[in-house]
């Protein structure tokens, strides 16, 4: 059994999603959003992200991290803020011995929807369908789950990523 | 006795410097440069920075972190890379319970050289003079020591930052 953590980091909130596989199918474990205390200085804010991810790693023991690669940041200011969150989040995982796998947004959409030009809504819909969830996860959580599914796909050559539902843990 | 760690993070190398004070004078403890394995993927690279900083924190037990605030990044790409390094480095310190203090480059230069428009060389020279070092530290290490000295200055209202030499640890 392999457990993959997908994350979608941001300077205000970070989506996360955990997916398991026994080699044949992808199984939903948990997903959610870590909200950073935006009124606090940068240090404590990144500390919250690091600590929350450690709690998730403690609880679900993922083996590997999947994260979207950033090619085109909007502005230097936005890129710096995103870099802070990505650096803190990736460090939390590397620190716990997890391998980090980066995928381009197009690869993730291609793996989950079947086209690299899919919309956010299509990603949310396909994540819900593939993982047999009762409702579409919120955007950031859906993106995190999509990254995790893309990694499973790439890792194991899962063709259609059949999923069976098994809700444990939060879904928010 | 208060111990301050200053760092000057970058995507290829991160300068660090440790300065102590008994409330009256600033004392040089150590400084150096952490070189990141630039041929490796981002995850392991940030892992090296996190681990090396943890080793420095283990050895010198700094109480607080001083770091230059970034206002104007050159490009989105450079900003993202810098953000990764800053995020990993700040997380390493916050994770160990250290308070993080950010200072604008102008504040640091003002505190160390007496003018916010000082050159890199002037900063190196004044760090050498203030800390009674045998030679000027390399640029990144000098910037890290300057951030630490700026924090001491701001923290304790040290007027002239008199220093006495006491070399322990590396100087590279």
Coordinates of C-alpha atoms in Angstrom, one line a residue:
Chain A
X1 CA 0.0 0.0 0.0
X2 CA 1.4 3.4 -1.0
X3 CA 0.1 6.6 0.4
X4 CA 0.5 9.9 -1.5
X5 CA 0.1 13.4 -0.1
X6 CA -0.8 16.1 -2.7
X7 CA -0.5 19.7 -1.7
X8 CA -1.5 23.0 -3.4
X9 CA 0.4 25.6 -1.4
X10 CA -0.5 29.3 -1.3
X11 CA 0.4 32.3 0.9
X12 CA -3.1 32.4 2.5
X13 CA -4.2 28.8 2.3
X14 CA -2.8 25.4 1.3
X15 CA -4.9 22.6 0.0
X16 CA -4.0 19.0 0.9
X17 CA -5.2 15.6 -0.1
X18 CA -4.2 12.1 0.7
X19 CA -4.8 9.2 -1.6
X20 CA -3.8 5.5 -1.2
X21 CA -3.3 2.8 -3.7
X22 CA -2.8 -1.0 -3.4
X23 CA -1.4 -0.9 -6.9
X24 CA -4.7 -1.3 -8.7
X25 CA -7.0 1.5 -7.6
X26 CA -6.8 4.9 -6.0
X27 CA -8.6 5.3 -2.7
X28 CA -9.6 8.6 -1.1
X29 CA -8.2 9.0 2.4
X30 CA -8.6 12.7 3.4
X31 CA -8.4 16.2 2.1
X32 CA -8.8 19.7 3.4
X33 CA -7.4 23.2 3.6
X34 CA -4.8 24.6 6.0
X35 CA -5.5 28.3 6.5
X36 CA -2.6 30.5 7.4
X37 CA -2.9 33.2 10.0
X38 CA -2.6 36.1 7.5
X39 CA -2.5 38.8 10.2
X40 CA 0.6 37.3 11.7
X41 CA 4.2 37.9 10.6
X42 CA 5.7 35.6 8.0
X43 CA 7.6 33.4 10.5
X44 CA 4.7 32.3 12.6
X45 CA 2.6 31.9 9.4
X46 CA 5.1 29.5 7.9
X47 CA 5.4 27.8 11.2
X48 CA 1.6 27.0 11.2
X49 CA 2.0 25.5 7.7
X50 CA 5.0 23.4 8.8
X51 CA 3.3 22.2 12.0
X52 CA -0.1 21.4 10.3
X53 CA 1.6 19.4 7.6
X54 CA 3.6 17.5 10.3
X55 CA 0.3 16.7 12.0
X56 CA -1.1 15.4 8.7
X57 CA 2.1 13.4 8.1
X58 CA 1.9 11.9 11.6
X59 CA -1.7 10.9 11.1
X60 CA -1.7 9.5 7.6
X61 CA 2.0 8.5 7.1
X62 CA 2.2 9.4 3.4
X63 CA 5.2 8.0 1.6
X64 CA 5.6 10.6 -1.1
X65 CA 4.6 14.2 -1.9
X66 CA 3.1 15.4 -5.2
X67 CA 3.1 19.1 -5.9
X68 CA 2.4 21.3 -8.8
X69 CA 5.4 22.8 -10.4
X70 CA 5.3 26.6 -10.9
X71 CA 6.5 27.9 -14.3
X72 CA 4.9 31.3 -14.6
X73 CA 4.3 33.3 -11.5
X74 CA 2.2 36.4 -11.9
X75 CA 4.5 38.9 -10.3
X76 CA 7.7 39.0 -8.3
X77 CA 5.7 39.8 -5.2
X78 CA 3.2 36.9 -5.7
X79 CA 6.1 34.6 -6.6
X80 CA 8.0 35.4 -3.4
X81 CA 4.9 34.8 -1.3
X82 CA 4.2 31.5 -3.1
X83 CA 7.9 30.5 -2.8
X84 CA 7.7 31.0 1.0
X85 CA 4.7 28.7 1.3
X86 CA 6.2 26.1 -1.1
X87 CA 9.5 26.2 0.6
X88 CA 8.0 25.7 4.1
X89 CA 5.6 22.9 2.8
X90 CA 8.2 21.0 0.9
X91 CA 10.7 21.2 3.8
X92 CA 8.1 19.8 6.1
X93 CA 7.8 16.7 3.8
X94 CA 11.5 16.3 3.0
X95 CA 12.3 16.6 6.7
X96 CA 10.1 13.6 7.3
X97 CA 11.9 11.5 4.6
X98 CA 9.3 11.9 1.9
X99 CA 10.3 12.0 -1.8
X100 CA 9.1 15.1 -3.6
X101 CA 7.6 14.9 -7.1
X102 CA 6.7 18.0 -9.1
X103 CA 4.3 18.0 -12.0
X104 CA 3.4 20.7 -14.4
X105 CA -0.2 21.9 -14.2
X106 CA -0.8 20.5 -17.7
X107 CA 0.4 17.1 -16.7
X108 CA -1.9 17.1 -13.7
X109 CA -4.9 18.1 -15.8
X110 CA -4.0 15.6 -18.5
X111 CA -3.8 12.8 -15.9
X112 CA -7.1 13.6 -14.2
X113 CA -9.3 15.1 -16.9
X114 CA -7.7 13.9 -20.0
X115 CA -6.8 17.3 -21.4
X116 CA -4.0 19.6 -20.3
X117 CA -6.3 22.6 -20.8
X118 CA -9.0 21.5 -18.4
X119 CA -10.8 24.1 -16.2
X120 CA -10.7 24.2 -12.4
X121 CA -14.3 23.0 -12.4
X122 CA -13.5 20.0 -14.6
X123 CA -10.7 19.1 -12.3
X124 CA -13.0 19.3 -9.3
X125 CA -15.6 17.2 -11.1
X126 CA -13.2 14.5 -12.1
X127 CA -11.6 14.3 -8.7
X128 CA -15.1 13.8 -7.2
X129 CA -15.9 11.1 -9.9
X130 CA -12.5 9.3 -9.7
X131 CA -12.5 9.1 -5.9
X132 CA -16.3 8.5 -5.6
X133 CA -16.7 11.4 -3.3
X134 CA -20.2 12.6 -2.1
X135 CA -19.4 16.2 -3.3
X136 CA -16.7 18.0 -5.2
X137 CA -13.9 19.1 -2.9
X138 CA -13.1 22.8 -2.6
X139 CA -10.8 24.1 -5.3
X140 CA -7.5 24.0 -3.3
X141 CA -8.2 20.5 -1.9
X142 CA -9.3 19.3 -5.4
X143 CA -6.0 20.6 -6.9
X144 CA -4.1 18.8 -4.1
X145 CA -6.0 15.5 -4.7
X146 CA -5.4 15.9 -8.5
X147 CA -1.7 16.3 -7.9
X148 CA -1.7 13.1 -5.8
X149 CA -3.7 11.3 -8.5
X150 CA -1.3 12.5 -11.2
X151 CA 1.6 11.1 -9.3
X152 CA -0.1 7.7 -8.8
X153 CA -0.9 7.6 -12.5
X154 CA 2.7 8.5 -13.4
X155 CA 4.1 6.2 -10.8
X156 CA 2.1 3.1 -11.6
X157 CA 0.8 3.6 -15.0
X158 CA -2.8 3.3 -13.7
X159 CA -4.8 3.6 -16.9
X160 CA -8.2 4.8 -15.9
X161 CA -7.6 5.4 -12.2
X162 CA -10.6 3.5 -11.0
X163 CA -11.5 4.5 -7.5
X164 CA -13.5 3.0 -4.7
X165 CA -14.9 5.3 -2.0
X166 CA -13.7 5.0 1.5
X167 CA -14.2 8.1 3.6
X168 CA -12.1 8.3 6.6
X169 CA -10.9 11.5 8.1
X170 CA -12.0 15.0 7.2
X171 CA -13.5 16.3 4.1
X172 CA -13.9 20.0 4.1
Chain B
X1 CA 23.6 36.4 27.1
X2 CA 21.6 36.6 23.9
X3 CA 22.6 34.8 20.7
X4 CA 21.4 36.0 17.4
X5 CA 21.5 34.1 14.1
X6 CA 21.5 36.2 11.0
X7 CA 20.9 34.6 7.6
X8 CA 21.1 35.8 4.0
X9 CA 19.2 33.1 2.0
X10 CA 19.6 32.4 -1.6
X11 CA 18.7 29.6 -4.0
X12 CA 22.4 28.6 -4.5
X13 CA 23.9 29.5 -1.2
X14 CA 22.8 30.9 2.2
X15 CA 25.1 33.0 4.3
X16 CA 24.8 32.7 8.1
X17 CA 26.4 34.5 11.0
X18 CA 26.0 34.1 14.8
X19 CA 26.6 37.0 17.1
X20 CA 26.3 37.1 20.9
X21 CA 25.7 39.9 23.3
X22 CA 25.9 40.3 27.0
X23 CA 23.8 43.5 26.7
X24 CA 26.8 45.8 26.2
X25 CA 28.8 44.6 23.3
X26 CA 28.5 42.4 20.2
X27 CA 30.7 39.3 20.0
X28 CA 31.5 37.3 16.9
X29 CA 30.7 33.6 17.3
X30 CA 30.7 32.0 13.9
X31 CA 29.8 32.6 10.3
X32 CA 29.9 30.8 7.0
X33 CA 28.0 29.8 3.9
X34 CA 25.7 26.8 3.3
X35 CA 26.0 25.7 -0.3
X36 CA 22.9 24.0 -1.8
X37 CA 23.3 21.0 -4.1
X38 CA 22.2 22.9 -7.2
X39 CA 22.2 19.8 -9.4
X40 CA 19.6 18.1 -7.2
X41 CA 15.8 18.6 -7.4
X42 CA 14.2 21.3 -5.3
X43 CA 13.1 19.0 -2.5
X44 CA 16.5 17.6 -1.5
X45 CA 18.1 21.1 -2.0
X46 CA 15.7 22.7 0.5
X47 CA 16.2 19.6 2.8
X48 CA 20.0 20.4 2.9
X49 CA 19.3 24.0 3.9
X50 CA 16.9 22.9 6.6
X51 CA 19.3 20.2 7.9
X52 CA 22.4 22.5 7.9
X53 CA 20.5 25.2 9.7
X54 CA 19.3 22.7 12.3
X55 CA 22.9 21.7 12.8
X56 CA 24.0 25.3 13.3
X57 CA 21.0 25.8 15.7
X58 CA 22.0 22.7 17.6
X59 CA 25.6 23.9 18.0
X60 CA 25.2 27.5 18.8
X61 CA 21.6 27.6 20.3
X62 CA 20.6 31.1 18.9
X63 CA 17.6 32.7 20.5
X64 CA 16.4 34.8 17.6
X65 CA 16.7 35.0 13.8
X66 CA 17.4 38.2 11.9
X67 CA 16.8 38.2 8.2
X68 CA 16.7 40.8 5.4
X69 CA 13.2 41.6 4.2
X70 CA 12.7 41.4 0.5
X71 CA 10.8 44.3 -1.1
X72 CA 11.8 44.2 -4.7
X73 CA 12.6 40.9 -6.3
X74 CA 14.2 41.0 -9.7
X75 CA 11.9 38.8 -11.6
X76 CA 9.0 36.3 -10.8
X77 CA 11.4 33.4 -11.4
X78 CA 14.1 34.8 -9.1
X79 CA 11.5 35.7 -6.5
X80 CA 10.1 32.2 -6.5
X81 CA 13.5 30.6 -6.0
X82 CA 14.4 33.1 -3.3
X83 CA 11.0 32.4 -1.6
X84 CA 11.7 28.7 -1.5
X85 CA 15.0 29.3 0.2
X86 CA 13.6 31.9 2.6
X87 CA 10.6 29.7 3.4
X88 CA 12.8 26.6 4.2
X89 CA 15.3 28.7 6.2
X90 CA 12.7 30.6 8.3
X91 CA 10.8 27.4 8.9
X92 CA 13.9 25.7 10.3
X93 CA 14.2 28.5 12.8
X94 CA 10.5 28.8 13.7
X95 CA 10.3 25.1 14.1
X96 CA 13.0 25.4 16.8
X97 CA 11.1 28.1 18.7
X98 CA 13.2 31.1 17.4
X99 CA 11.5 34.4 16.9
X100 CA 11.9 35.8 13.4
X101 CA 12.8 39.5 12.8
X102 CA 12.9 41.0 9.4
X103 CA 14.7 44.2 8.5
X104 CA 14.8 46.2 5.3
X105 CA 18.2 46.3 3.6
X106 CA 18.3 50.0 4.3
X107 CA 17.8 49.5 8.0
X108 CA 20.6 46.9 8.1
X109 CA 23.1 49.2 6.2
X110 CA 22.1 52.1 8.4
X111 CA 22.7 50.1 11.5
X112 CA 26.1 48.8 10.5
X113 CA 27.6 51.4 8.2
X114 CA 25.6 54.5 9.2
X115 CA 24.0 55.1 5.8
X116 CA 21.1 53.2 4.2
X117 CA 22.9 53.5 0.8
X118 CA 26.1 51.7 1.8
X119 CA 27.8 49.4 -0.7
X120 CA 28.3 45.7 -0.2
X121 CA 32.0 46.4 0.3
X122 CA 31.3 49.0 3.0
X123 CA 29.1 46.4 4.8
X124 CA 31.8 43.8 4.7
X125 CA 34.4 46.3 6.0
X126 CA 32.2 47.5 8.9
X127 CA 31.3 44.0 9.9
X128 CA 35.0 43.1 10.0
X129 CA 35.7 46.3 12.0
X130 CA 32.8 46.0 14.4
X131 CA 33.4 42.4 15.2
X132 CA 37.2 42.8 15.2
X133 CA 37.7 40.0 12.6
X134 CA 41.0 39.1 11.1
X135 CA 39.6 39.6 7.6
X136 CA 36.3 40.7 6.0
X137 CA 33.8 37.8 5.8
X138 CA 32.6 36.7 2.4
X139 CA 29.7 38.8 1.0
X140 CA 26.8 36.4 2.0
X141 CA 28.3 35.7 5.5
X142 CA 28.9 39.5 5.9
X143 CA 25.3 40.2 5.0
X144 CA 24.1 37.6 7.5
X145 CA 26.3 39.0 10.3
X146 CA 25.1 42.5 9.4
X147 CA 21.5 41.4 9.8
X148 CA 22.3 39.9 13.2
X149 CA 24.1 43.1 14.2
X150 CA 21.1 45.2 13.0
X151 CA 18.8 43.1 15.2
X152 CA 21.1 43.5 18.2
X153 CA 21.2 47.3 17.6
X154 CA 17.4 47.5 17.2
X155 CA 16.8 45.2 20.2
X156 CA 19.1 46.8 22.7
X157 CA 19.7 50.3 21.4
X158 CA 23.4 49.6 21.3
X159 CA 24.7 52.9 20.1
X160 CA 28.1 52.2 18.5
X161 CA 28.0 48.4 18.6
X162 CA 31.5 48.1 20.2
X163 CA 32.8 44.6 19.6
X164 CA 35.4 42.4 21.1
X165 CA 37.0 39.6 19.2
X166 CA 36.5 36.1 20.2
X167 CA 36.8 33.6 17.4
X168 CA 35.3 30.3 18.1
X169 CA 33.9 28.1 15.4
X170 CA 34.4 28.4 11.6
X171 CA 35.1 31.5 9.6
X172 CA 34.9 30.9 6.0

